[in-house]
PDB file of C-alpha atoms in Angstrom:
ATOM      1  CA  GLU A   1      13.648  11.425  -6.777  1.00 60.00           C
ATOM      2  CA  LEU A   2      11.983  10.376  -3.565  1.00 65.00           C
ATOM      3  CA  GLU A   3      14.423   7.635  -2.781  1.00 74.00           C
ATOM      4  CA  SER A   4      17.353  10.006  -3.567  1.00 80.00           C
ATOM      5  CA  ARG A   5      15.835  12.647  -1.088  1.00 82.00           C
ATOM      6  CA  LEU A   6      15.434  10.102   1.561  1.00 82.00           C
ATOM      7  CA  ALA A   7      18.894   8.941   1.241  1.00 85.00           C
ATOM      8  CA  GLU A   8      20.188  12.453   1.229  1.00 88.00           C
ATOM      9  CA  ALA A   9      18.196  13.397   4.189  1.00 89.00           C
ATOM     10  CA  MET A  10      18.260  10.352   6.304  1.00 92.00           C
ATOM     11  CA  PRO A  11      21.541   8.601   5.444  1.00 92.00           C
ATOM     12  CA  LYS A  12      21.620   6.642   8.599  1.00 92.00           C
ATOM     13  CA  ALA A  13      18.052   5.444   8.209  1.00 91.00           C
ATOM     14  CA  SER A  14      18.623   4.683   4.495  1.00 90.00           C
ATOM     15  CA  ALA A  15      21.577   2.396   5.235  1.00 91.00           C
ATOM     16  CA  ALA A  16      19.373   0.142   7.088  1.00 90.00           C
ATOM     17  CA  GLY A  17      17.543  -0.744   3.652  1.00 87.00           C
ATOM     18  CA  LYS A  18      14.469  -2.684   3.865  1.00 88.00           C
ATOM     19  CA  THR A  19      14.562  -2.755   7.652  1.00 91.00           C
ATOM     20  CA  ALA A  20      13.919   1.041   7.839  1.00 89.00           C
ATOM     21  CA  ILE A  21      11.012   0.624   5.439  1.00 88.00           C
ATOM     22  CA  LYS A  22       9.468  -1.926   7.814  1.00 92.00           C
ATOM     23  CA  GLU A  23      10.055   0.192  10.772  1.00 94.00           C
ATOM     24  CA  LEU A  24       8.659   3.245   9.003  1.00 92.00           C
ATOM     25  CA  ARG A  25       5.318   1.113   8.384  1.00 93.00           C
ATOM     26  CA  ALA A  26       5.388  -0.196  11.896  1.00 96.00           C
ATOM     27  CA  HIS A  27       5.600   3.503  13.208  1.00 95.00           C
ATOM     28  CA  ILE A  28       2.652   4.464  11.175  1.00 95.00           C
ATOM     29  CA  SER A  29       0.519   1.757  12.713  1.00 95.00           C
ATOM     30  CA  GLU A  30       1.875   2.458  16.375  1.00 96.00           C
ATOM     31  CA  ILE A  31       1.104   6.245  15.918  1.00 96.00           C
ATOM     32  CA  ALA A  32      -2.371   5.708  14.469  1.00 94.00           C
ATOM     33  CA  VAL A  33      -3.068   3.912  17.861  1.00 95.00           C
ATOM     34  CA  GLU A  34      -1.420   6.303  20.014  1.00 96.00           C
ATOM     35  CA  LYS A  35      -3.046   9.155  18.366  1.00 94.00           C
ATOM     36  CA  PRO A  36      -6.377   7.977  16.970  1.00 91.00           C
ATOM     37  CA  LEU A  37      -7.462  11.548  15.969  1.00 89.00           C
ATOM     38  CA  LEU A  38      -4.870  11.328  13.328  1.00 90.00           C
ATOM     39  CA  GLY A  39      -5.991   7.891  12.176  1.00 89.00           C
ATOM     40  CA  HIS A  40      -7.591   9.324   8.943  1.00 91.00           C
ATOM     41  CA  ASP A  41      -4.834  11.649   8.181  1.00 92.00           C
ATOM     42  CA  PHE A  42      -2.075   9.802   6.161  1.00 91.00           C
ATOM     43  CA  THR A  43       0.012  12.974   5.911  1.00 92.00           C
ATOM     44  CA  ALA A  44       0.223  13.477   9.484  1.00 94.00           C
ATOM     45  CA  LEU A  45       0.829   9.950  10.204  1.00 94.00           C
ATOM     46  CA  ARG A  46       3.705   9.535   7.740  1.00 93.00           C
ATOM     47  CA  ARG A  47       5.117  12.997   9.035  1.00 94.00           C
ATOM     48  CA  ALA A  48       5.218  11.770  12.769  1.00 95.00           C
ATOM     49  CA  SER A  49       6.568   8.329  11.650  1.00 94.00           C
ATOM     50  CA  LEU A  50       9.341   9.888   9.604  1.00 94.00           C
ATOM     51  CA  SER A  51      10.370  12.054  12.665  1.00 95.00           C
ATOM     52  CA  ARG A  52      10.377   8.991  14.896  1.00 95.00           C
ATOM     53  CA  LEU A  53      12.380   6.964  12.464  1.00 94.00           C
ATOM     54  CA  SER A  54      14.958   9.744  12.020  1.00 94.00           C
ATOM     55  CA  ALA A  55      15.485  10.182  15.811  1.00 94.00           C
ATOM     56  CA  GLU A  56      15.862   6.304  16.311  1.00 94.00           C
ATOM     57  CA  HIS A  57      18.545   6.087  13.649  1.00 95.00           C
ATOM     58  CA  GLY A  58      20.357   9.309  14.612  1.00 94.00           C
ATOM     59  CA  ASP A  59      19.335  11.400  11.623  1.00 93.00           C
ATOM     60  CA  ASP A  60      17.309  13.846  13.665  1.00 88.00           C
ATOM     61  CA  LEU A  61      15.428  15.787  10.922  1.00 91.00           C
ATOM     62  CA  SER A  62      13.995  19.039  11.709  1.00 92.00           C
ATOM     63  CA  SER A  63      10.455  19.967  11.015  1.00 92.00           C
ATOM     64  CA  ALA A  64      11.435  21.786   7.855  1.00 93.00           C
ATOM     65  CA  GLN A  65      13.213  18.831   6.654  1.00 92.00           C
ATOM     66  CA  ILE A  66      10.280  16.494   7.250  1.00 93.00           C
ATOM     67  CA  ASP A  67       8.000  19.056   5.524  1.00 92.00           C
ATOM     68  CA  GLU A  68      10.419  18.902   2.404  1.00 91.00           C
ATOM     69  CA  LEU A  69      10.358  15.186   2.456  1.00 91.00           C
ATOM     70  CA  MET A  70       6.610  15.119   2.672  1.00 91.00           C
ATOM     71  CA  GLU A  71       6.379  17.659  -0.128  1.00 90.00           C
ATOM     72  CA  THR A  72       8.377  15.332  -2.401  1.00 89.00           C
ATOM     73  CA  PHE A  73       6.230  12.191  -1.223  1.00 89.00           C
ATOM     74  CA  ILE A  74       2.947  13.893  -2.079  1.00 90.00           C
ATOM     75  CA  ALA A  75       4.135  15.245  -5.449  1.00 88.00           C
ATOM     76  CA  ALA A  76       5.174  11.645  -6.260  1.00 86.00           C
ATOM     77  CA  ARG A  77       2.008  10.215  -4.937  1.00 87.00           C
ATOM     78  CA  SER A  78      -0.045  12.593  -6.866  1.00 90.00           C
ATOM     79  CA  ASN A  79       1.533  11.569 -10.326  1.00 88.00           C
ATOM     80  CA  VAL A  80      -1.330   8.998 -11.036  1.00 90.00           C
ATOM     81  CA  SER A  81      -1.680   9.529 -14.641  1.00 85.00           C
ATOM     82  CA  GLN A  82       0.483   6.646 -15.636  1.00 83.00           C
ATOM     83  CA  HIS A  83      -1.450   4.241 -13.396  1.00 85.00           C
ATOM     84  CA  LEU A  84      -4.929   4.801 -14.694  1.00 89.00           C
ATOM     85  CA  TYR A  85      -7.055   2.527 -16.730  1.00 89.00           C
ATOM     86  CA  ASP A  86      -7.305   3.401 -20.426  1.00 91.00           C
ATOM     87  CA  ASP A  87     -10.986   4.283 -20.195  1.00 91.00           C
ATOM     88  CA  VAL A  88     -10.648   6.717 -17.378  1.00 92.00           C
ATOM     89  CA  VAL A  89      -9.649   9.990 -19.016  1.00 93.00           C
ATOM     90  CA  PRO A  90     -11.943   9.588 -22.088  1.00 93.00           C
ATOM     91  CA  ALA A  91     -14.865   8.959 -19.719  1.00 93.00           C
ATOM     92  CA  LEU A  92     -14.163  11.941 -17.514  1.00 94.00           C
ATOM     93  CA  ARG A  93     -13.564  14.102 -20.653  1.00 94.00           C
ATOM     94  CA  ALA A  94     -17.119  13.068 -21.865  1.00 93.00           C
ATOM     95  CA  LEU A  95     -18.575  13.688 -18.589  1.00 94.00           C
ATOM     96  CA  ARG A  96     -16.923  17.127 -18.418  1.00 94.00           C
ATOM     97  CA  GLU A  97     -18.156  17.986 -21.994  1.00 94.00           C
ATOM     98  CA  ALA A  98     -21.554  17.294 -20.887  1.00 93.00           C
ATOM     99  CA  GLY A  99     -21.359  19.824 -18.088  1.00 94.00           C
ATOM    100  CA  VAL A 100     -21.109  17.316 -15.161  1.00 95.00           C
ATOM    101  CA  CYS A 101     -19.403  18.592 -12.021  1.00 97.00           C
ATOM    102  CA  ILE A 102     -16.563  16.075 -11.246  1.00 97.00           C
ATOM    103  CA  GLY A 103     -14.826  15.738  -7.826  1.00 96.00           C
ATOM    104  CA  ALA A 104     -12.489  13.235  -6.196  1.00 95.00           C
ATOM    105  CA  VAL A 105     -12.787  11.996  -2.508  1.00 96.00           C
ATOM    106  CA  THR A 106      -9.661   9.901  -1.350  1.00 94.00           C
ATOM    107  CA  ASP A 107      -8.736   8.389   1.893  1.00 94.00           C
ATOM    108  CA  GLY A 108      -5.118   8.931   0.916  1.00 89.00           C
ATOM    109  CA  ASN A 109      -3.070  12.105   0.335  1.00 89.00           C
ATOM    110  CA  THR A 110      -3.035  12.212  -3.513  1.00 90.00           C
ATOM    111  CA  ASP A 111      -3.491  15.772  -4.721  1.00 89.00           C
ATOM    112  CA  ILE A 112      -5.286  15.448  -8.006  1.00 90.00           C
ATOM    113  CA  SER A 113      -4.479  19.241  -8.867  1.00 85.00           C
ATOM    114  CA  ARG A 114      -0.878  18.028  -9.122  1.00 86.00           C
ATOM    115  CA  ALA A 115      -1.464  14.991 -11.291  1.00 86.00           C
ATOM    116  CA  GLY A 116      -0.298  17.006 -14.280  1.00 77.00           C
ATOM    117  CA  GLY A 117      -1.507  16.741 -17.992  1.00 80.00           C
ATOM    118  CA  GLU A 118      -5.204  16.674 -18.785  1.00 89.00           C
ATOM    119  CA  LEU A 119      -6.138  14.667 -15.782  1.00 91.00           C
ATOM    120  CA  SER A 120      -5.921  17.646 -13.272  1.00 90.00           C
ATOM    121  CA  GLU A 121      -8.059  19.853 -15.470  1.00 93.00           C
ATOM    122  CA  LEU A 122     -10.940  17.389 -15.499  1.00 95.00           C
ATOM    123  CA  PHE A 123     -11.766  17.771 -11.871  1.00 96.00           C
ATOM    124  CA  ASP A 124     -13.619  20.645 -10.267  1.00 96.00           C
ATOM    125  CA  PHE A 125     -12.544  19.804  -6.690  1.00 95.00           C
ATOM    126  CA  ALA A 126     -10.640  17.193  -4.806  1.00 94.00           C
ATOM    127  CA  LEU A 127     -10.864  16.229  -0.977  1.00 95.00           C
ATOM    128  CA  THR A 128      -8.755  13.959   1.154  1.00 94.00           C
ATOM    129  CA  ALA A 129      -9.602  12.538   4.402  1.00 93.00           C
ATOM    130  CA  ALA A 130      -7.432  15.195   6.047  1.00 92.00           C
ATOM    131  CA  ASP A 131      -9.475  17.853   4.443  1.00 92.00           C
ATOM    132  CA  ALA A 132     -12.814  16.379   5.549  1.00 92.00           C
ATOM    133  CA  GLY A 133     -11.601  15.402   9.160  1.00 92.00           C
ATOM    134  CA  SER A 134     -12.542  11.751   8.586  1.00 94.00           C
ATOM    135  CA  SER A 135     -12.165   8.945   6.186  1.00 94.00           C
ATOM    136  CA  LYS A 136     -14.772   7.302   4.282  1.00 94.00           C
ATOM    137  CA  SER A 137     -17.381   5.584   5.044  1.00 90.00           C
ATOM    138  CA  ALA A 138     -18.193   8.408   7.518  1.00 94.00           C
ATOM    139  CA  VAL A 139     -20.597  10.931   6.124  1.00 95.00           C
ATOM    140  CA  LEU A 140     -18.170  13.917   6.581  1.00 95.00           C
ATOM    141  CA  PRO A 141     -16.106  13.423   3.323  1.00 96.00           C
ATOM    142  CA  PHE A 142     -19.429  12.873   1.264  1.00 97.00           C
ATOM    143  CA  LEU A 143     -21.120  16.072   2.965  1.00 97.00           C
ATOM    144  CA  GLN A 144     -18.018  17.949   2.340  1.00 97.00           C
ATOM    145  CA  ALA A 145     -18.058  16.938  -1.315  1.00 97.00           C
ATOM    146  CA  ALA A 146     -21.594  17.920  -1.814  1.00 98.00           C
ATOM    147  CA  TYR A 147     -20.823  21.332  -0.415  1.00 98.00           C
ATOM    148  CA  ALA A 148     -17.865  21.642  -2.822  1.00 97.00           C
ATOM    149  CA  SER A 149     -19.927  20.597  -5.715  1.00 97.00           C
ATOM    150  CA  GLY A 150     -22.717  23.081  -4.875  1.00 97.00           C
ATOM    151  CA  HIS A 151     -25.210  20.199  -5.184  1.00 97.00           C
ATOM    152  CA  HIS A 152     -27.735  18.306  -3.001  1.00 97.00           C
ATOM    153  CA  PRO A 153     -26.704  14.875  -2.097  1.00 97.00           C
ATOM    154  CA  SER A 154     -29.557  13.407  -3.961  1.00 96.00           C
ATOM    155  CA  ASN A 155     -28.329  14.744  -7.102  1.00 96.00           C
ATOM    156  CA  ILE A 156     -24.917  13.331  -6.665  1.00 97.00           C
ATOM    157  CA  VAL A 157     -23.613  10.051  -7.958  1.00 96.00           C
ATOM    158  CA  HIS A 158     -20.485   8.511  -6.148  1.00 97.00           C
ATOM    159  CA  VAL A 159     -18.234   6.084  -7.960  1.00 96.00           C
ATOM    160  CA  GLY A 160     -15.957   3.797  -6.014  1.00 95.00           C
ATOM    161  CA  ASP A 161     -14.776   0.192  -5.796  1.00 95.00           C
ATOM    162  CA  SER A 162     -15.208  -0.431  -2.127  1.00 96.00           C
ATOM    163  CA  ILE A 163     -18.430  -1.755  -0.786  1.00 97.00           C
ATOM    164  CA  SER A 164     -17.859  -0.434   2.853  1.00 96.00           C
ATOM    165  CA  LYS A 165     -16.194   2.857   2.299  1.00 96.00           C
ATOM    166  CA  ASP A 166     -17.520   4.009  -1.055  1.00 97.00           C
ATOM    167  CA  LEU A 167     -20.923   2.472  -1.700  1.00 97.00           C
ATOM    168  CA  CYS A 168     -22.180   2.354   1.923  1.00 96.00           C
ATOM    169  CA  GLY A 169     -20.826   5.748   2.738  1.00 96.00           C
ATOM    170  CA  ALA A 170     -22.220   7.423  -0.265  1.00 97.00           C
ATOM    171  CA  LEU A 171     -25.820   5.859   0.249  1.00 97.00           C
ATOM    172  CA  ARG A 172     -25.598   6.817   4.141  1.00 96.00           C
ATOM    173  CA  CYS A 173     -25.104  10.311   3.040  1.00 95.00           C
ATOM    174  CA  GLY A 174     -28.188  10.382   0.547  1.00 96.00           C
ATOM    175  CA  PHE A 175     -26.103   9.987  -2.683  1.00 97.00           C
ATOM    176  CA  ARG A 176     -26.696   7.753  -5.436  1.00 96.00           C
ATOM    177  CA  ALA A 177     -23.747   5.338  -6.163  1.00 96.00           C
ATOM    178  CA  LEU A 178     -22.050   3.091  -8.716  1.00 95.00           C
ATOM    179  CA  LEU A 179     -19.977   0.189  -7.597  1.00 95.00           C
ATOM    180  CA  LEU A 180     -17.044  -0.174  -9.784  1.00 93.00           C
ATOM    181  CA  GLY A 181     -15.742  -3.726 -10.326  1.00 91.00           C
ATOM    182  CA  ARG A 182     -13.103  -4.342 -12.756  1.00 88.00           C
ATOM    183  CA  VAL A 183     -12.569  -7.626 -14.528  1.00 82.00           C
ATOM    184  CA  GLY A 184     -10.551  -9.760 -12.341  1.00 85.00           C
ATOM    185  CA  HIS A 185     -11.391  -7.770  -9.179  1.00 87.00           C
ATOM    186  CA  SER A 186     -13.562  -9.422  -6.352  1.00 89.00           C
ATOM    187  CA  HIS A 187     -14.667  -8.320  -2.917  1.00 92.00           C
ATOM    188  CA  SER A 188     -14.225 -10.329   0.225  1.00 93.00           C
ATOM    189  CA  ALA A 189     -17.189 -12.224   1.702  1.00 94.00           C
ATOM    190  CA  GLU A 190     -17.116  -9.660   4.507  1.00 94.00           C
ATOM    191  CA  GLU A 191     -17.572  -6.841   2.148  1.00 94.00           C
ATOM    192  CA  GLU A 192     -20.183  -8.693  -0.100  1.00 94.00           C
ATOM    193  CA  ALA A 193     -22.160  -9.181   3.222  1.00 95.00           C
ATOM    194  CA  LEU A 194     -22.371  -5.301   3.570  1.00 95.00           C
ATOM    195  CA  LEU A 195     -24.246  -5.086   0.151  1.00 94.00           C
ATOM    196  CA  PRO A 196     -27.545  -3.157   0.559  1.00 93.00           C
ATOM    197  CA  SER A 197     -30.659  -4.452  -1.193  1.00 92.00           C
ATOM    198  CA  ALA A 198     -30.705  -4.223  -4.882  1.00 86.00           C
ATOM    199  CA  ASP A 199     -32.358  -0.940  -6.051  1.00 90.00           C
ATOM    200  CA  GLU A 200     -31.208   0.297  -9.474  1.00 88.00           C
ATOM    201  CA  GLN A 201     -32.676   3.630  -8.661  1.00 90.00           C
ATOM    202  CA  VAL A 202     -30.214   4.099  -5.980  1.00 94.00           C
ATOM    203  CA  TRP A 203     -27.173   1.936  -6.711  1.00 96.00           C
ATOM    204  CA  ARG A 204     -25.869  -0.626  -9.208  1.00 93.00           C
ATOM    205  CA  ARG A 205     -22.580  -2.248 -10.453  1.00 92.00           C
ATOM    206  CA  VAL A 206     -20.377  -1.029 -13.442  1.00 92.00           C
ATOM    207  CA  SER A 207     -17.436  -2.670 -14.732  1.00 89.00           C
ATOM    208  CA  GLY A 208     -15.807   0.365 -16.152  1.00 89.00           C
ATOM    209  CA  PHE A 209     -15.610   4.106 -16.534  1.00 86.00           C
ATOM    210  CA  LEU A 210     -17.242   4.276 -19.878  1.00 81.00           C
ATOM    211  CA  ASP A 211     -20.262   2.822 -18.239  1.00 80.00           C
ATOM    212  CA  LEU A 212     -20.623   6.084 -16.585  1.00 78.00           C
ATOM    213  CA  VAL A 213     -21.036   7.799 -19.832  1.00 71.00           C
ATOM    214  CA  ARG A 214     -23.665   5.284 -21.052  1.00 68.00           C
ATOM    215  CA  ASN A 215     -25.624   5.504 -17.710  1.00 61.00           C
TER     216      ASN A 215
END
């Protein structure tokens, strides 16, 4: 649906095929440099890049048309159920049944409330970098997550797969943390160098979501 909407709204740019996609990505990077205050807001960056691309190719989209395209994009981006590992939903369901408050914090623009099916019902709240005004590993997203949950940071466990963004960001805010490392996934040497000293009372590694239930 997204491709068809793009072709309909931006026929001239779409005719350029892969070249237009490369240009769109380049514009996102350019605008992030030109407007650093938007660097954390993927929705604003993509909206601005679509506007620039449409003008360059002569499609000249209106703000309303760009908003419609962004709505289609976010809806497609939020349909994440089919991309999850098999253990995710059962683990979240078990935590939910145990009375655990569950939230999502993302640097992207996925709206978990629009994921559909059971998944969207398993979360109490969701925050994007745009909501928080900053991306991870800054403390703002984590502080807002604590506020949304109604719990003190020391009573929150953050789960993520990035050492710099998730683990270090969460610990900096006073959370405890679980570093998720799937089989076959490894961190770069630069990321590994950021690992804090081992302290199982504060953080540890897990290999899957079912480990959250066991721990």
